[in-house]
CSV table of C-alpha atoms in Angstrom, one decimal:
chain,number,residue,atom,x,y,z
A,1,MET,CA,-0.1,0.0,0.0
A,2,ASP,CA,1.3,3.4,-1.0
A,3,ARG,CA,2.0,5.8,1.9
A,4,PRO,CA,-0.2,8.9,1.9
A,5,ARG,CA,1.8,11.8,0.7
A,6,LYS,CA,2.7,14.6,3.2
A,7,PRO,CA,0.8,17.8,2.8
A,8,THR,CA,2.8,20.7,1.5
A,9,LEU,CA,2.5,24.5,1.2
A,10,ASP,CA,0.8,24.0,-2.1
A,11,THR,CA,-1.7,21.6,-0.4
A,12,VAL,CA,-2.6,24.2,2.2
A,13,ALA,CA,-2.7,27.0,-0.3
A,14,SER,CA,-5.3,25.1,-2.5
A,15,ALA,CA,-7.4,24.1,0.6
A,16,VAL,CA,-7.5,27.8,1.7
A,17,GLY,CA,-7.8,29.4,-1.6
A,18,VAL,CA,-4.7,31.6,-1.5
A,19,SER,CA,-1.3,31.7,-3.1
A,20,ARG,CA,1.6,29.6,-1.9
A,21,ALA,CA,3.4,32.9,-0.8
A,22,THR,CA,0.4,33.9,1.4
A,23,VAL,CA,0.8,30.5,3.3
A,24,SER,CA,4.5,30.9,3.6
A,25,ASN,CA,4.0,34.4,5.2
A,26,ALA,CA,1.6,32.9,7.7
A,27,TYR,CA,4.6,31.1,9.2
A,28,ASN,CA,7.6,33.2,8.3
A,29,ARG,CA,6.1,36.9,8.1
A,30,PRO,CA,2.9,37.0,10.1
A,31,ASP,CA,3.1,40.9,10.1
A,32,GLN,CA,2.2,40.7,6.4
A,33,LEU,CA,-1.2,39.1,7.0
A,34,SER,CA,-4.3,40.0,8.9
A,35,ALA,CA,-4.8,38.1,12.1
A,36,SER,CA,-7.9,36.6,10.9
A,37,LEU,CA,-6.4,35.3,7.6
A,38,ARG,CA,-3.4,33.7,9.4
A,39,GLU,CA,-5.7,32.2,12.0
A,40,ARG,CA,-7.6,30.6,9.2
A,41,ILE,CA,-4.6,29.4,7.3
A,42,LEU,CA,-3.2,27.8,10.5
A,43,GLU,CA,-6.4,26.1,11.4
A,44,ILE,CA,-6.8,24.5,8.0
A,45,ALA,CA,-3.1,23.6,7.8
A,46,ALA,CA,-3.6,21.7,11.1
A,47,SER,CA,-6.7,20.0,10.1
A,48,ILE,CA,-4.9,18.5,7.0
A,49,GLY,CA,-1.9,17.5,9.0
A,50,TYR,CA,0.6,20.2,7.8
A,51,ALA,CA,3.1,21.0,10.6
A,52,GLY,CA,4.9,23.9,8.9
A,53,PRO,CA,7.8,24.6,6.5
A,54,ASP,CA,10.6,22.0,6.4
A,55,PRO,CA,13.3,23.5,8.4
A,56,ILE,CA,16.0,21.9,6.2
A,57,ALA,CA,14.5,23.3,3.0
A,58,ARG,CA,14.2,26.6,4.7
A,59,SER,CA,17.8,26.8,5.6
A,60,LEU,CA,18.7,25.8,2.1
A,61,ALA,CA,16.7,28.6,0.7
A,62,THR,CA,17.9,31.2,3.2
A,63,ARG,CA,21.5,29.9,3.7
A,64,HIS,CA,20.8,30.3,7.4
A,65,SER,CA,20.1,27.4,10.0
A,66,ALA,CA,19.3,29.5,13.0
A,67,ALA,CA,21.7,27.4,15.0
A,68,VAL,CA,24.7,28.2,17.2
A,69,GLY,CA,27.3,25.5,17.1
A,70,PHE,CA,29.0,24.6,20.5
A,71,MET,CA,32.3,22.9,20.3
A,72,LEU,CA,33.4,21.0,23.4
A,73,GLY,CA,36.9,19.8,24.3
A,74,GLN,CA,35.4,16.6,26.0
A,75,PRO,CA,33.0,13.9,25.1
A,76,LEU,CA,29.4,14.7,26.2
A,77,SER,CA,29.6,12.1,29.0
A,78,ALA,CA,32.6,13.8,30.5
A,79,ALA,CA,31.4,17.3,29.9
A,80,PHE,CA,27.9,16.9,31.4
A,81,SER,CA,29.5,15.4,34.5
A,82,ASP,CA,31.4,18.5,35.0
A,83,PRO,CA,28.9,21.0,36.6
A,84,ALA,CA,31.2,24.0,35.3
A,85,VAL,CA,30.5,23.0,31.8
A,86,SER,CA,26.8,22.6,32.5
A,87,ILE,CA,26.6,26.0,34.0
A,88,VAL,CA,28.3,27.8,31.1
A,89,LEU,CA,26.2,25.9,28.7
A,90,ASP,CA,23.0,27.0,30.5
A,91,GLY,CA,24.1,30.6,30.5
A,92,LEU,CA,24.7,30.4,26.6
A,93,ALA,CA,21.4,28.6,26.0
A,94,SER,CA,19.4,31.1,28.0
A,95,THR,CA,20.8,33.9,25.9
A,96,VAL,CA,20.4,32.3,22.3
A,97,ASP,CA,17.0,30.7,23.1
A,98,GLY,CA,15.3,34.1,23.4
A,99,HIS,CA,16.4,34.9,19.9
A,100,ASP,CA,14.8,31.8,18.2
A,101,HIS,CA,18.3,30.1,17.8
A,102,CYS,CA,19.0,26.5,18.8
A,103,LEU,CA,22.3,24.9,20.0
A,104,VAL,CA,24.1,22.2,18.1
A,105,LEU,CA,26.4,20.4,20.5
A,106,MET,CA,29.7,19.1,18.9
A,107,PRO,CA,31.5,17.0,21.5
A,108,GLY,CA,35.3,16.6,21.8
A,109,GLY,CA,37.3,13.4,21.0
A,110,VAL,CA,40.8,12.2,21.2
A,111,ASP,CA,42.3,15.5,19.8
A,112,GLY,CA,40.7,17.7,22.4
A,113,GLY,CA,38.0,18.9,20.1
A,114,PRO,CA,35.2,17.7,17.8
A,115,ARG,CA,36.1,15.7,14.8
A,116,PRO,CA,36.9,17.9,11.8
A,117,SER,CA,34.1,15.9,9.8
A,118,THR,CA,31.7,16.7,12.4
A,119,VAL,CA,32.3,20.5,12.2
A,120,ALA,CA,32.3,20.3,8.4
A,121,ARG,CA,28.8,18.8,8.4
A,122,ALA,CA,27.3,21.0,11.2
A,123,GLN,CA,24.4,23.2,10.3
A,124,ALA,CA,25.4,26.4,12.2
A,125,ASP,CA,25.7,30.1,11.4
A,126,VAL,CA,28.1,30.8,14.1
A,127,VAL,CA,30.4,28.5,16.5
A,128,VAL,CA,31.2,28.9,20.1
A,129,ALA,CA,34.3,27.1,21.2
A,130,TYR,CA,34.5,26.1,24.8
A,131,SER,CA,38.1,25.5,26.2
A,132,LEU,CA,39.7,23.8,23.2
A,133,PRO,CA,43.5,23.0,23.1
A,134,ASP,CA,45.5,25.6,21.0
A,135,ASP,CA,46.0,22.9,18.1
A,136,ALA,CA,42.4,21.5,17.9
A,137,PRO,CA,41.9,20.4,14.2
A,138,ALA,CA,38.2,21.5,14.5
A,139,LEU,CA,39.2,25.1,14.5
A,140,THR,CA,40.9,24.8,11.1
A,141,VAL,CA,37.5,23.7,9.7
A,142,VAL,CA,35.7,26.5,11.4
A,143,ARG,CA,38.1,29.1,9.7
A,144,ALA,CA,37.8,27.2,6.2
A,145,ARG,CA,34.0,27.5,6.4
A,146,GLY,CA,34.2,31.2,7.1
A,147,LEU,CA,32.1,30.8,10.3
A,148,PRO,CA,32.0,33.6,12.9
A,149,LEU,CA,33.6,32.2,16.1
A,150,VAL,CA,33.4,33.0,19.8
A,151,VAL,CA,35.9,31.4,22.1
A,152,ILE,CA,35.2,30.8,25.8
A,153,ASP,CA,38.6,30.6,27.7
A,154,GLN,CA,40.8,29.2,25.0
A,155,PRO,CA,42.6,29.1,22.7
A,156,VAL,CA,43.7,32.7,22.0
A,157,LEU,CA,43.2,33.4,18.3
A,158,PRO,CA,43.6,36.9,16.4
A,159,ASP,CA,40.5,38.8,15.5
A,160,THR,CA,38.3,36.4,17.3
A,161,ALA,CA,35.6,37.2,19.9
A,162,ARG,CA,36.5,35.8,23.3
A,163,VAL,CA,35.3,35.6,26.9
A,164,GLU,CA,37.7,34.6,29.7
A,165,VAL,CA,38.4,35.0,33.3
A,166,ASP,CA,41.7,36.2,35.1
A,167,ASP,CA,43.2,32.6,35.5
A,168,VAL,CA,46.6,33.9,36.5
A,169,GLY,CA,45.1,36.3,39.1
A,170,GLY,CA,42.8,33.6,40.4
A,171,ALA,CA,45.7,31.1,40.8
A,172,ARG,CA,47.7,33.7,42.6
A,173,MET,CA,44.9,34.4,45.0
A,174,ALA,CA,44.6,30.8,45.9
A,175,ALA,CA,48.4,30.1,46.3
A,176,ALA,CA,48.9,33.5,48.4
A,177,HIS,CA,46.1,32.3,50.7
A,178,LEU,CA,47.8,29.2,51.5
A,179,TRP,CA,51.2,30.8,51.8
A,180,GLU,CA,49.7,33.3,54.2
A,181,LEU,CA,48.5,30.5,56.3
A,182,GLY,CA,52.2,29.2,56.6
A,183,HIS,CA,52.2,26.4,53.9
A,184,ARG,CA,55.6,26.0,52.2
A,185,ARG,CA,55.2,22.4,50.7
A,186,PHE,CA,52.8,22.4,47.9
A,187,GLY,CA,51.4,20.0,45.3
A,188,ILE,CA,49.7,21.2,42.2
A,189,LEU,CA,46.9,19.2,40.5
A,190,THR,CA,46.1,20.1,36.9
A,191,PHE,CA,44.4,18.5,33.9
A,192,GLY,CA,45.3,18.3,30.2
A,193,LEU,CA,45.8,15.6,27.6
A,194,ARG,CA,48.0,13.1,29.4
A,195,ALA,CA,48.5,11.9,32.9
A,196,GLY,CA,51.7,12.0,35.0
A,197,PHE,CA,54.2,14.3,36.5
A,198,LEU,CA,54.6,17.5,34.5
A,199,GLY,CA,58.1,18.2,33.6
A,200,GLY,CA,59.3,20.8,31.0
A,201,ARG,CA,56.0,21.0,29.2
A,202,ASP,CA,52.9,22.9,30.5
A,203,GLY,CA,50.2,21.1,28.5
A,204,ALA,CA,48.3,22.1,25.6
A,205,TYR,CA,45.7,24.3,27.4
A,206,ARG,CA,46.3,28.0,27.8
A,207,VAL,CA,44.0,28.1,31.0
A,208,ILE,CA,46.2,25.4,32.6
A,209,ARG,CA,49.4,27.2,31.7
A,210,ASP,CA,47.9,30.5,33.1
A,211,ARG,CA,46.9,28.9,36.3
A,212,LEU,CA,50.4,27.1,36.7
A,213,VAL,CA,52.0,30.6,36.1
A,214,GLY,CA,49.7,32.1,38.9
A,215,TYR,CA,50.5,29.2,41.3
A,216,ARG,CA,54.4,29.3,40.6
A,217,ASP,CA,54.4,33.2,40.9
A,218,VAL,CA,53.7,32.5,44.5
A,219,VAL,CA,55.0,29.1,45.6
A,220,GLY,CA,57.8,28.7,43.1
A,221,ALA,CA,58.8,25.2,42.1
A,222,ALA,CA,56.4,22.6,43.3
A,223,PRO,CA,55.6,19.1,42.0
A,224,VAL,CA,52.7,19.2,39.4
A,225,TRP,CA,50.5,16.2,38.5
A,226,GLU,CA,48.7,16.5,35.3
A,227,CYS,CA,45.4,14.4,35.0
A,228,ALA,CA,44.1,13.5,31.7
A,229,GLY,CA,40.9,15.2,32.3
A,230,SER,CA,39.1,17.1,35.0
A,231,ASN,CA,37.0,14.7,37.0
A,232,ARG,CA,37.0,13.2,40.6
A,233,ALA,CA,38.5,9.9,39.9
A,234,MET,CA,41.5,11.4,38.2
A,235,GLY,CA,41.8,14.1,40.9
A,236,ARG,CA,41.7,11.3,43.6
A,237,SER,CA,44.4,9.3,41.8
A,238,GLY,CA,46.6,12.3,41.3
A,239,ALA,CA,46.3,13.5,44.7
A,240,ARG,CA,47.5,10.2,46.0
A,241,GLU,CA,50.5,10.5,43.8
A,242,LEU,CA,51.3,13.9,45.1
A,243,LEU,CA,50.7,12.9,48.9
A,244,SER,CA,53.1,10.0,48.4
A,245,LEU,CA,56.0,12.3,47.9
A,246,THR,CA,58.6,12.9,50.6
A,247,PRO,CA,58.4,15.4,52.1
A,248,ARG,CA,54.6,15.1,51.8
A,249,PRO,CA,52.8,18.4,50.7
A,250,THR,CA,50.8,20.1,53.4
A,251,ALA,CA,48.6,21.9,50.7
A,252,LEU,CA,47.2,21.0,47.4
A,253,LEU,CA,46.4,23.6,44.7
A,254,CYS,CA,43.6,22.1,42.3
A,255,ALA,CA,43.0,23.6,38.8
A,256,SER,CA,39.2,22.6,39.0
A,257,ASP,CA,36.8,21.9,41.8
A,258,GLU,CA,36.1,18.4,40.3
A,259,LEU,CA,39.8,17.7,40.9
A,260,ALA,CA,39.5,19.1,44.3
A,261,PHE,CA,36.7,16.9,45.3
A,262,GLY,CA,38.8,13.9,44.3
A,263,ALA,CA,41.7,15.3,46.3
A,264,LEU,CA,39.6,15.6,49.3
A,265,GLN,CA,38.8,12.0,49.0
A,266,ALA,CA,42.4,11.0,48.4
A,267,VAL,CA,43.3,12.8,51.7
A,268,ARG,CA,40.8,10.7,53.6
A,269,ASP,CA,42.0,7.5,51.9
A,270,LEU,CA,45.4,8.0,53.4
A,271,GLY,CA,44.0,8.5,56.9
A,272,LEU,CA,44.9,12.2,56.9
A,273,ARG,CA,42.7,15.0,58.1
A,274,ILE,CA,41.5,18.1,56.3
A,275,PRO,CA,42.6,20.7,56.9
A,276,SER,CA,44.9,20.0,59.8
A,277,ASP,CA,47.1,17.7,57.9
A,278,VAL,CA,46.5,18.8,54.2
A,279,SER,CA,44.7,22.0,53.0
A,280,VAL,CA,43.0,21.8,49.6
A,281,VAL,CA,42.0,24.7,47.3
A,282,GLY,CA,39.9,24.3,44.1
A,283,PHE,CA,39.0,26.5,41.2
A,284,ASP,CA,35.5,27.3,39.8
A,285,ASP,CA,33.1,27.5,42.8
A,286,VAL,CA,30.6,25.1,41.5
A,287,PRO,CA,27.4,24.8,43.7
A,288,GLU,CA,28.6,21.7,45.4
A,289,ALA,CA,31.8,23.3,46.7
A,290,GLU,CA,29.8,24.9,49.5
A,291,HIS,CA,28.4,21.6,50.5
A,292,ALA,CA,31.5,19.5,50.2
A,293,GLU,CA,33.0,17.7,53.2
A,294,PRO,CA,34.5,20.0,54.5
A,295,PRO,CA,33.3,22.9,52.4
A,296,LEU,CA,35.9,23.7,49.7
A,297,THR,CA,38.0,26.8,49.7
A,298,THR,CA,38.0,27.8,46.0
A,299,VAL,CA,38.4,30.6,43.3
A,300,ARG,CA,35.0,31.6,42.2
A,301,GLN,CA,34.6,32.4,38.4
A,302,PRO,CA,31.4,33.7,37.1
A,303,LEU,CA,30.6,30.6,35.0
A,304,SER,CA,26.9,31.5,34.0
A,305,GLU,CA,28.0,35.1,33.1
A,306,LYS,CA,30.6,33.5,30.7
A,307,GLY,CA,27.9,31.6,28.9
A,308,ARG,CA,25.7,34.7,28.6
A,309,ARG,CA,28.4,36.9,27.5
A,310,ALA,CA,29.6,34.3,24.9
A,311,GLY,CA,25.9,34.1,23.6
A,312,ALA,CA,25.6,37.7,23.3
A,313,LEU,CA,28.8,37.9,21.3
A,314,ALA,CA,27.5,35.2,18.9
A,315,LEU,CA,24.3,37.0,18.3
A,316,ARG,CA,26.4,40.3,17.6
A,317,LEU,CA,28.6,38.3,15.1
A,318,LEU,CA,25.4,36.9,13.4
A,319,VAL,CA,24.3,40.4,12.4
A,320,GLY,CA,27.6,41.4,11.1
A,321,GLY,CA,29.2,42.9,14.3
A,322,ARG,CA,32.8,43.0,15.1
A,323,PRO,CA,34.6,40.6,17.5
A,324,GLY,CA,35.8,43.6,19.7
A,325,GLU,CA,38.4,43.3,22.5
A,326,PRO,CA,38.2,40.2,24.7
A,327,THR,CA,36.0,40.2,27.5
A,328,ARG,CA,37.8,39.5,30.7
A,329,LEU,CA,35.6,38.6,33.8
A,330,PRO,CA,36.8,39.0,37.5
A,331,VAL,CA,37.4,36.1,39.9
A,332,SER,CA,37.5,36.0,43.7
A,333,LEU,CA,38.7,33.7,46.3
A,334,VAL,CA,36.0,32.1,48.5
A,335,GLU,CA,37.4,30.8,51.9
A,336,ARG,CA,35.8,27.9,53.6
A,337,ASP,CA,36.9,24.9,55.9
A,338,SER,CA,39.2,23.0,53.5
A,339,THR,CA,42.1,25.3,54.4
A,340,ALA,CA,43.7,26.1,57.7
A,341,ARG,CA,46.8,27.7,59.2
A,342,LEU,CA,49.7,25.4,59.3
A,343,THR,CA,50.6,24.5,63.0
C-alpha cells in the first residue's frame, strides 16, 4: 500500500484558496497578513496535517540554519558530569534561546575537540568554542568555512571574539592564601591531555598554563601532577601520587573543583585530616563546593555569566558585528573549611 503523501505549502494554499506565498507568510512573516487570515490558514493547515515549513528546506533557501554550534573539548559524558560546563552551557542557552536560535552540540574526541568531519557537516551560522586546546583540528574547519567564532577561555586566536577570566590572578589568590597560612610544601593538581608528573611542558591548554603561572608566581617550584581530564576519579588518583611524595605536601592547589573533590577523598583515603594535615583549594566554585565535606575553599569564576556573554557575542557576530576586545571577567577567592593555618 502506498503511503499517503505529506501535505505541502501548495496543499494548504489550495485548501485555503490563497497563494503559496501567502501560506509561507503565515509562518515566516505573520506581520504581512491580517490576524484573521493567518488564523484561518493555520487552522486549515492543522486539520490536514501540515506542521509547517521544512526547516532543512528553509535553511537551504535562506542559507541560514538559525543554529549556534557549541564545540566542546570533551566527550558529552565527561562534559555533562562537570558542573562547570553545564553552568556555562546554561548561560549560553538562556541567551540564544530568546532569539529563536537553537544549539548544536559538537562533543570533543581524542584530539581535544570535535572531529573535523563533524564540524564540516554541522548546520550552524556561528560557532562557540569552549576550552579547546591550541592546536584543535576542528578550528581549522571553522576558519575554512568562514564561520564567525566565539571562544570561551581558549585558545587565543587573532580577530576572534573571546570571553575569559583572570586565570593567572585567580591562581595567585589561591596560592597566596595558602602561603599566608604558613604552607611551604605544595602539590599542584592540573588537567590536560595526558596523565603523569609534568616536567618541562605545560600542557596544550592556555587555561592550565595560566593557572600554573599564577601558582608558581607565589610558591615557586612545586611538584605538578597532570590528570588526563578534570574529574573526581582522576583528581583522587593524582592527589594520592602527590601525597606519596617525601616530604609530603601540606597543601594541594587544584586547577578545578572536580579535581579538588577527588583530592579531598584522597586525603581521607590515606587516613589524613582536612585541613589540619592537608589543606585543599579548588578553582570554579561550582554549587557543590559549598556543601563538600569539608566545604571547599576555591576560586570563584562567574560561570553562568561567561555563557551569557558568549551568547551575546555570538548574536552580535550573526548580524555582522565585529569581535571587539576580549571580555575578561573577574574572579574572587572564597574561603571555606578545607584550608587552615599550618601549625
